[in-house]
């Protein structure tokens, strides 16, 4: 046992650990850089970049690491590249690790819900902002266990550097055993040293998982507060406990006023004199050979609320996504505030970055069916974050705006809650607050209550009702709630087969439809009594 302890502290073996760590660091550092490049190439829109990255992965995953090390040390000098043994081993290990790390990175990026990406785009985030603020923070948390596992593997694979005479731990153990013939004690000590190194990697992995765990109590997350996507005002006074704050509800908020027939008539006359907010002309969109929008025309004036009705698949959601340029279309024009969204004056298409900047400047907010909140951010951060990242607002002003809007939708007491700790209705109300934060000129709502349980529908509809009637916000709402559309909308447009079959004043169309398809749809939807309990 004393001999075994002697080997554990032998400087000759300890110096081998230093070389092992150098090779591992070179391999993981270089592999991470190469992996980032390969992952970017595979996610690129250019097929030839993706093809090159996949070809690289086939070669380096399909050949033994030991041969790659021999090649880096013995073959590269034939083309004028002579590397020291440690550098050659690190290069080979980096090239070998790169495709594995690239796949981890790619899977982390693809694992982020696409709805959150659409929400970021709708808020005017450029691709780089989306990556830094929405995708990367979530992808990093999911990749830490896999990256920890790959780090352990790289540490063990560094032992193969012994084939090119790198004096790392394994080679020194072999040399020592050959001279003393005490194979068991030496290799047992060497194995224990490797175990200590890999255990240290595992502890670092566990610490990082703990550090980035968003579900821990706020007082336990002081380090995480310094992360660029989660920084908070560290000098701010601590928030009171949730149970110490009265929990307001939408029912406690001032109810939206109901317009009389005379008020509706007066409002219609006023809106008719307003400028056009959204203009869609001859819009056509197909998926493969299936037309979704077939020559659709729609005009919405400033302050007007238009409800889109129609069966599933009629093109309502696609129309809204085209207005915000989240979807491209085959032909036709879409103008918001007189600007042709998504195109240069000469008709050329804008780049994704320019489209994002145009969305932000034009001001088209959007609320999605599935809420699409950023799952790594609290309710307040979901509202305040885009104001800072897209519009350059200071942290203090963005937080103040977020608190005002959350209070407006009855959620000031849940400002520090993560989306998964909120009910469906609360999540949708946060999504509405986020869409309203930059004061959009037009608000698009795509079936805002379709993903909610029946008992949660009314709280969201009441918030929308107040925005439409009391605030006079220009809105286009895709909905199946007939009575809600009757009370809130100025005009109703009924879609079927990608075209508007009938449109007109909401109450007139909903009570006396002229098109047989509209009448049939409304008669079927009468069975839905959810809106009856709204008021």
XYZ file of C-alpha atoms in Angstrom:
535
model
C 0.000 0.000 0.000
C 2.857 2.376 0.789
C 4.294 1.705 -2.675
C 0.899 2.402 -4.223
C 0.682 5.721 -2.328
C 4.213 6.521 -3.484
C 3.192 6.145 -7.128
C 0.155 8.395 -6.596
C 2.445 11.258 -5.541
C 5.329 10.469 -7.851
C 6.370 13.670 -9.723
C 7.003 11.664 -12.883
C 3.339 10.613 -13.062
C 2.065 13.998 -11.900
C 3.945 15.683 -14.756
C 2.153 13.248 -17.071
C -1.176 14.556 -15.743
C -0.162 18.065 -16.774
C 0.557 16.903 -20.331
C -2.730 14.956 -20.392
C -4.633 18.087 -19.415
C -2.816 20.115 -22.083
C -3.769 17.661 -24.817
C -7.351 17.498 -23.519
C -7.654 21.291 -23.365
C -6.323 21.639 -26.909
C -8.708 18.948 -28.115
C -11.817 20.320 -26.410
C -11.025 23.977 -27.153
C -10.228 23.341 -30.794
C -13.127 20.892 -31.077
C -15.545 23.496 -29.713
C -14.379 26.109 -32.237
C -14.502 23.656 -35.132
C -17.795 22.260 -33.839
C -19.366 25.723 -33.816
C -18.295 26.218 -37.427
C -19.589 22.792 -38.484
C -22.900 23.292 -36.671
C -23.335 26.692 -38.333
C -22.589 25.134 -41.725
C -25.160 22.380 -41.190
C -27.806 24.887 -40.114
C -26.983 27.182 -43.032
C -29.431 27.820 -45.861
C -26.704 26.896 -48.351
C -26.782 23.170 -49.144
C -23.140 23.001 -50.179
C -21.994 24.182 -46.744
C -24.165 21.562 -45.098
C -22.861 18.888 -47.470
C -19.242 19.788 -46.666
C -19.915 19.627 -42.908
C -21.592 16.243 -43.197
C -18.746 14.916 -45.329
C -16.262 16.061 -42.682
C -18.294 14.280 -39.992
C -18.351 11.031 -41.988
C -14.559 11.061 -42.365
C -13.556 11.956 -38.809
C -16.224 9.892 -37.056
C -15.519 6.925 -39.287
C -11.750 6.664 -38.766
C -9.931 5.728 -35.513
C -8.506 8.559 -33.458
C -5.172 6.750 -33.191
C -4.768 6.911 -36.996
C -5.670 10.597 -37.009
C -2.944 11.283 -34.431
C -0.374 9.373 -36.462
C -1.434 11.310 -39.568
C -1.149 14.682 -37.783
C 2.320 13.844 -36.472
C 3.864 11.848 -39.327
C 2.010 12.795 -42.520
C 1.628 16.559 -42.182
C 5.438 17.135 -42.284
C 5.357 15.799 -45.864
C 3.365 18.884 -46.879
C 5.531 21.258 -44.861
C 3.561 21.301 -41.595
C 5.721 20.110 -38.698
C 3.971 20.180 -35.326
C 5.292 19.345 -31.861
C 3.937 16.090 -30.507
C 1.558 17.780 -28.042
C 0.221 20.143 -30.717
C -0.235 17.263 -33.183
C -2.131 15.251 -30.569
C -4.292 18.255 -29.677
C -5.040 18.934 -33.352
C -6.056 15.335 -34.006
C -8.219 15.231 -30.891
C -9.862 18.564 -31.844
C -10.629 17.372 -35.373
C -12.071 14.160 -33.946
C -14.194 15.913 -31.304
C -15.522 18.598 -33.683
C -18.256 16.544 -35.422
C -19.517 15.174 -32.093
C -19.632 18.642 -30.556
C -21.276 19.990 -33.725
C -24.088 17.458 -33.400
C -24.578 18.419 -29.740
C -24.764 22.081 -30.695
C -27.111 21.409 -33.591
C -29.432 19.246 -31.502
C -29.504 21.928 -28.802
C -30.469 24.600 -31.324
C -33.077 22.420 -33.013
C -34.472 21.469 -29.598
C -35.620 25.034 -28.923
C -39.322 25.326 -29.646
C -39.852 26.853 -33.100
C -42.746 28.880 -31.740
C -40.329 30.879 -29.597
C -38.270 31.611 -32.693
C -41.399 32.865 -34.481
C -42.258 35.002 -31.462
C -38.786 36.530 -31.482
C -39.060 37.254 -35.194
C -42.475 38.841 -34.696
C -40.961 41.096 -32.020
C -38.358 42.343 -34.518
C -35.345 40.357 -33.313
C -32.594 39.914 -35.874
C -31.152 36.396 -36.349
C -28.100 37.250 -34.224
C -30.231 38.631 -31.379
C -32.470 35.571 -31.561
C -29.470 33.297 -31.286
C -27.881 35.160 -28.365
C -30.996 35.905 -26.346
C -33.457 33.102 -27.050
C -31.868 30.049 -28.667
C -28.382 29.869 -27.129
C -29.441 30.279 -23.470
C -31.877 27.383 -23.745
C -29.624 25.234 -25.917
C -26.666 25.616 -23.543
C -28.640 24.242 -20.603
C -29.701 21.167 -22.544
C -26.197 20.558 -23.912
C -24.299 20.631 -20.603
C -24.835 16.914 -19.743
C -23.779 15.825 -23.245
C -20.790 18.165 -23.242
C -19.749 16.868 -19.816
C -19.882 13.339 -21.167
C -17.828 14.349 -24.223
C -15.249 16.049 -21.982
C -14.759 12.833 -20.017
C -14.407 10.915 -23.281
C -11.826 13.405 -24.601
C -9.841 13.157 -21.375
C -9.639 9.384 -21.703
C -8.946 9.505 -25.443
C -5.957 11.760 -24.814
C -4.150 8.596 -23.677
C -3.885 7.625 -27.359
C -1.340 10.432 -27.761
C 1.179 7.958 -26.390
C 1.471 6.462 -29.897
C 3.248 9.631 -31.075
C 5.487 9.747 -27.980
C 3.564 12.415 -26.084
C 4.685 12.096 -22.485
C 1.176 12.011 -21.037
C 0.033 9.923 -18.075
C -0.478 6.628 -19.900
C 2.907 6.643 -21.623
C 4.713 7.581 -18.431
C 2.906 4.797 -16.571
C 3.958 2.313 -19.255
C 7.564 3.481 -19.139
C 7.654 3.316 -15.340
C 6.139 -0.151 -15.284
C 8.648 -1.389 -17.872
C 11.529 -0.288 -15.678
C 10.175 -1.492 -12.317
C 8.049 -4.468 -13.447
C 5.434 -3.382 -10.859
C 2.641 -3.273 -13.405
C -0.319 -3.683 -11.048
C 0.521 -0.893 -8.571
C 1.565 1.577 -11.263
C -1.434 1.093 -13.569
C -3.809 0.963 -10.613
C -2.420 4.321 -9.472
C -2.637 5.647 -13.023
C -6.261 4.508 -13.310
C -7.080 6.192 -10.014
C -5.547 9.458 -11.251
C -7.688 9.279 -14.408
C -10.722 8.620 -12.211
C -9.955 11.710 -10.126
C -9.662 13.831 -13.286
C -12.909 12.550 -14.794
C -14.677 12.960 -11.443
C -13.595 16.594 -11.412
C -15.159 17.025 -14.873
C -18.382 15.419 -13.599
C -18.467 17.762 -10.600
C -18.012 20.772 -12.877
C -20.884 19.490 -15.021
C -23.159 19.105 -11.975
C -22.238 22.582 -10.776
C -23.081 24.114 -14.138
C -26.428 22.292 -14.203
C -27.176 23.592 -10.706
C -26.010 27.088 -11.622
C -28.258 27.302 -14.696
C -31.292 25.665 -13.082
C -34.033 28.278 -13.409
C -36.405 26.512 -11.011
C -34.336 27.111 -7.898
C -35.412 29.734 -5.411
C -34.385 33.274 -6.298
C -32.037 33.554 -3.332
C -30.139 30.503 -4.606
C -29.660 31.967 -8.094
C -27.351 34.883 -7.329
C -24.670 33.646 -9.742
C -27.177 32.996 -12.535
C -28.327 36.598 -12.266
C -25.033 37.657 -13.867
C -25.720 35.714 -17.052
C -26.188 38.086 -20.008
C -29.700 36.831 -20.762
C -30.850 36.901 -17.135
C -29.104 39.890 -15.531
C -31.267 41.721 -13.018
C -30.841 44.958 -11.144
C -28.598 43.691 -8.356
C -29.075 46.830 -6.305
C -32.844 46.607 -6.470
C -34.742 45.831 -3.316
C -35.891 42.218 -3.083
C -39.359 41.486 -4.330
C -41.938 40.679 -1.659
C -42.999 37.108 -1.251
C -45.836 36.032 -3.527
C -48.129 35.199 -0.653
C -47.648 38.755 0.676
C -48.934 40.295 -2.542
C -52.651 40.332 -3.300
C -53.305 38.315 -6.416
C -55.368 40.480 -8.781
C -57.413 38.788 -11.423
C -58.877 39.906 -14.689
C -62.315 39.797 -13.097
C -61.139 42.487 -10.647
C -59.977 44.799 -13.415
C -62.279 47.515 -14.752
C -64.557 45.805 -17.270
C -64.603 46.953 -20.843
C -67.498 49.171 -21.731
C -70.142 47.851 -24.128
C -70.842 49.964 -27.193
C -74.419 50.866 -27.957
C -75.781 50.709 -31.510
C -75.454 54.473 -31.831
C -71.860 54.354 -30.609
C -71.078 51.595 -33.081
C -72.498 53.667 -35.940
C -70.508 56.712 -34.885
C -67.373 54.614 -34.512
C -67.840 53.126 -37.997
C -68.108 56.603 -39.516
C -64.934 57.714 -37.737
C -62.977 54.622 -38.792
C -64.071 55.063 -42.419
C -62.253 58.421 -42.454
C -59.021 56.969 -41.011
C -55.999 56.053 -43.066
C -55.369 52.469 -44.081
C -53.323 50.474 -41.542
C -53.096 47.135 -43.410
C -53.693 46.517 -47.096
C -53.583 43.047 -48.655
C -54.069 42.694 -52.410
C -54.430 39.518 -54.471
C -52.421 37.475 -51.952
C -51.629 33.938 -53.073
C -49.822 31.283 -51.069
C -49.479 27.538 -51.643
C -47.845 24.693 -49.771
C -46.596 22.304 -52.443
C -49.547 22.095 -54.819
C -52.170 22.969 -52.188
C -53.350 26.607 -52.320
C -53.848 28.169 -48.890
C -54.509 31.779 -49.917
C -56.156 32.266 -53.278
C -56.209 35.899 -54.408
C -57.222 37.286 -51.016
C -57.925 41.021 -50.576
C -58.303 42.749 -47.206
C -58.157 46.368 -46.045
C -58.017 47.375 -42.375
C -58.133 51.008 -41.251
C -56.479 52.595 -38.231
C -58.444 51.855 -35.060
C -60.516 49.132 -36.700
C -60.990 45.655 -35.225
C -61.474 42.930 -37.819
C -62.399 39.383 -36.834
C -61.414 36.555 -39.182
C -63.839 33.645 -39.104
C -63.772 30.402 -40.996
C -63.203 26.673 -40.672
C -59.800 25.212 -39.891
C -57.559 25.308 -42.951
C -59.307 28.308 -44.460
C -56.111 30.404 -44.362
C -56.671 32.623 -41.302
C -53.368 31.845 -39.570
C -51.422 31.962 -42.827
C -52.881 35.384 -43.625
C -51.775 36.749 -40.250
C -48.289 35.295 -40.650
C -48.004 36.819 -44.115
C -49.009 40.245 -42.801
C -46.114 40.014 -40.333
C -43.872 38.385 -42.977
C -43.353 35.291 -40.859
C -44.403 33.470 -44.036
C -43.410 34.318 -47.588
C -46.037 34.191 -50.336
C -46.182 33.402 -54.018
C -47.716 36.619 -55.362
C -49.626 39.678 -54.253
C -48.714 42.563 -51.954
C -48.951 43.253 -48.235
C -48.633 46.814 -46.974
C -48.564 47.942 -43.358
C -48.740 51.675 -42.761
C -48.257 52.211 -46.495
C -44.988 50.238 -46.558
C -44.567 47.063 -48.557
C -43.298 44.761 -45.844
C -40.352 42.533 -46.722
C -39.290 44.167 -49.993
C -37.048 46.961 -51.252
C -38.537 49.768 -53.314
C -37.226 48.048 -56.449
C -39.053 44.809 -55.555
C -36.042 42.893 -54.249
C -36.476 40.836 -51.085
C -34.999 42.078 -47.835
C -32.506 40.008 -45.873
C -33.725 38.345 -42.640
C -31.924 41.021 -40.622
C -33.532 43.860 -42.604
C -36.963 42.235 -42.329
C -36.526 42.067 -38.544
C -35.598 45.759 -38.405
C -38.579 46.609 -40.596
C -40.974 44.683 -38.340
C -39.698 46.669 -35.390
C -40.032 50.032 -37.170
C -43.452 49.329 -38.706
C -44.833 47.998 -35.426
C -46.812 44.815 -36.010
C -47.369 42.888 -32.787
C -48.508 39.273 -32.773
C -50.084 36.926 -30.235
C -49.859 33.225 -31.042
C -52.083 30.244 -30.347
C -49.457 28.454 -28.249
C -48.315 31.570 -26.282
C -44.678 31.077 -27.432
C -43.204 32.684 -24.320
C -39.437 32.418 -23.885
C -39.272 29.542 -21.415
C -35.955 30.606 -19.827
C -37.238 34.073 -18.915
C -39.681 35.199 -16.242
C -42.925 36.960 -17.116
C -41.326 40.377 -16.564
C -38.228 39.446 -18.567
C -40.405 38.180 -21.437
C -41.890 41.661 -21.710
C -38.838 43.774 -20.865
C -36.164 41.784 -22.714
C -37.283 42.526 -26.297
C -37.618 46.210 -25.434
C -33.907 46.287 -24.565
C -32.619 43.979 -27.302
C -34.674 45.350 -30.208
C -35.567 48.924 -29.292
C -32.521 49.868 -27.208
C -34.553 50.813 -24.138
C -32.670 51.072 -20.853
C -33.145 48.329 -18.294
C -34.916 50.627 -15.844
C -37.384 51.923 -18.472
C -37.991 48.435 -19.899
C -38.689 46.980 -16.448
C -41.034 49.865 -15.653
C -42.931 49.294 -18.912
C -43.121 45.556 -18.208
C -44.541 46.112 -14.727
C -47.150 48.525 -16.080
C -48.345 46.060 -18.701
C -48.350 43.067 -16.365
C -50.429 45.094 -13.920
C -52.738 46.018 -16.768
C -53.411 42.347 -17.563
C -53.737 41.440 -13.884
C -50.406 39.648 -13.453
C -48.219 42.019 -11.447
C -48.078 39.415 -8.673
C -46.574 36.844 -11.087
C -43.875 39.042 -12.619
C -41.026 36.781 -11.428
C -42.656 33.479 -12.412
C -41.334 31.328 -15.237
C -43.843 30.455 -18.008
C -44.097 26.819 -16.891
C -45.258 28.017 -13.470
C -48.182 29.948 -14.977
C -51.562 28.701 -16.104
C -52.424 28.752 -19.805
C -54.553 31.859 -19.381
C -51.806 33.632 -17.479
C -49.250 32.715 -20.148
C -51.451 34.135 -22.886
C -51.950 37.344 -20.930
C -48.166 37.684 -20.592
C -47.909 37.111 -24.361
C -50.430 39.909 -24.941
C -48.451 42.215 -22.636
C -45.249 41.359 -24.530
C -46.876 42.134 -27.883
C -48.191 45.470 -26.554
C -44.881 46.545 -24.980
C -43.430 48.391 -28.033
C -46.772 50.142 -28.733
C -47.498 48.372 -32.052
C -49.528 50.080 -34.736
C -51.323 46.809 -35.492
C -51.905 43.805 -33.242
C -52.466 40.370 -34.808
C -54.052 37.646 -32.663
C -54.032 34.112 -34.012
C -56.688 32.052 -32.221
C -55.539 33.447 -28.851
C -57.798 31.120 -26.832
C -57.701 27.888 -28.847
C -55.010 26.291 -26.646
C -56.772 27.145 -23.381
C -59.040 25.119 -21.174
C -62.641 26.436 -21.257
C -62.409 27.938 -17.761
C -59.373 30.001 -18.799
C -60.839 31.433 -22.015
C -62.821 34.257 -20.419
C -59.863 35.918 -18.688
C -57.992 36.260 -22.003
C -61.050 37.415 -23.942
C -61.699 40.115 -21.345
C -58.173 41.503 -21.788
C -58.607 41.580 -25.567
C -62.041 43.167 -25.186
C -60.581 46.023 -23.156
C -57.836 46.601 -25.740
C -60.321 46.673 -28.598
C -63.138 48.742 -27.099
C -61.431 51.003 -24.566
C -58.026 51.521 -26.212
C -59.014 51.709 -29.896
C -56.074 49.534 -30.974
C -56.008 48.340 -34.587
C -56.483 44.588 -34.370
C -56.959 41.594 -36.645
C -58.243 38.622 -34.667
C -58.607 35.060 -35.864
C -61.248 33.499 -33.646
C -64.036 30.923 -33.386
C -65.881 32.788 -30.613
C -68.900 34.216 -32.403
C -70.408 36.301 -29.610
C -67.010 37.736 -28.724
C -66.505 38.752 -32.368
C -69.967 40.347 -32.373
C -69.216 42.429 -29.270
C -65.642 43.437 -30.090
C -65.169 43.528 -33.870
C -66.134 46.395 -36.128
C -66.039 44.113 -39.143
C -66.081 40.371 -39.773
C -64.447 38.574 -42.690
C -65.428 34.973 -43.368
C -62.702 32.888 -45.067
C -63.069 29.621 -46.898
C -60.662 28.008 -49.344
C -58.151 30.828 -48.999
C -60.587 33.577 -50.034
C -62.922 35.985 -48.243
C -66.441 34.861 -49.128
C -68.257 37.474 -47.086
C -67.343 40.538 -45.055
C -69.151 43.451 -43.511
C -70.217 45.014 -40.201
C -69.825 42.403 -37.493
C -73.377 42.332 -36.135
C -74.906 42.387 -39.610
C -72.831 39.469 -40.934
C -73.192 37.395 -37.767
C -76.962 37.808 -37.471
C -77.908 37.911 -41.144
C -75.254 36.198 -43.295
C -75.838 36.306 -47.034
C -73.462 33.536 -48.130
C -74.771 29.989 -47.502
C -71.326 28.789 -46.354
C -71.167 31.600 -43.797
C -74.654 30.741 -42.526
C -73.762 27.049 -42.238
C -70.539 27.833 -40.349
C -72.302 30.147 -37.904
C -75.045 27.607 -37.243
C -72.422 24.994 -36.376
C -70.511 27.386 -34.152
C -73.652 28.274 -32.212
C -73.049 25.050 -30.315
C -69.992 26.702 -28.763
C -71.389 28.455 -25.722
C -68.063 29.499 -24.188
C -68.442 33.160 -25.146
C -71.806 33.305 -23.362
C -70.007 33.599 -20.037
C -67.588 36.316 -21.066
C -69.578 39.166 -19.492
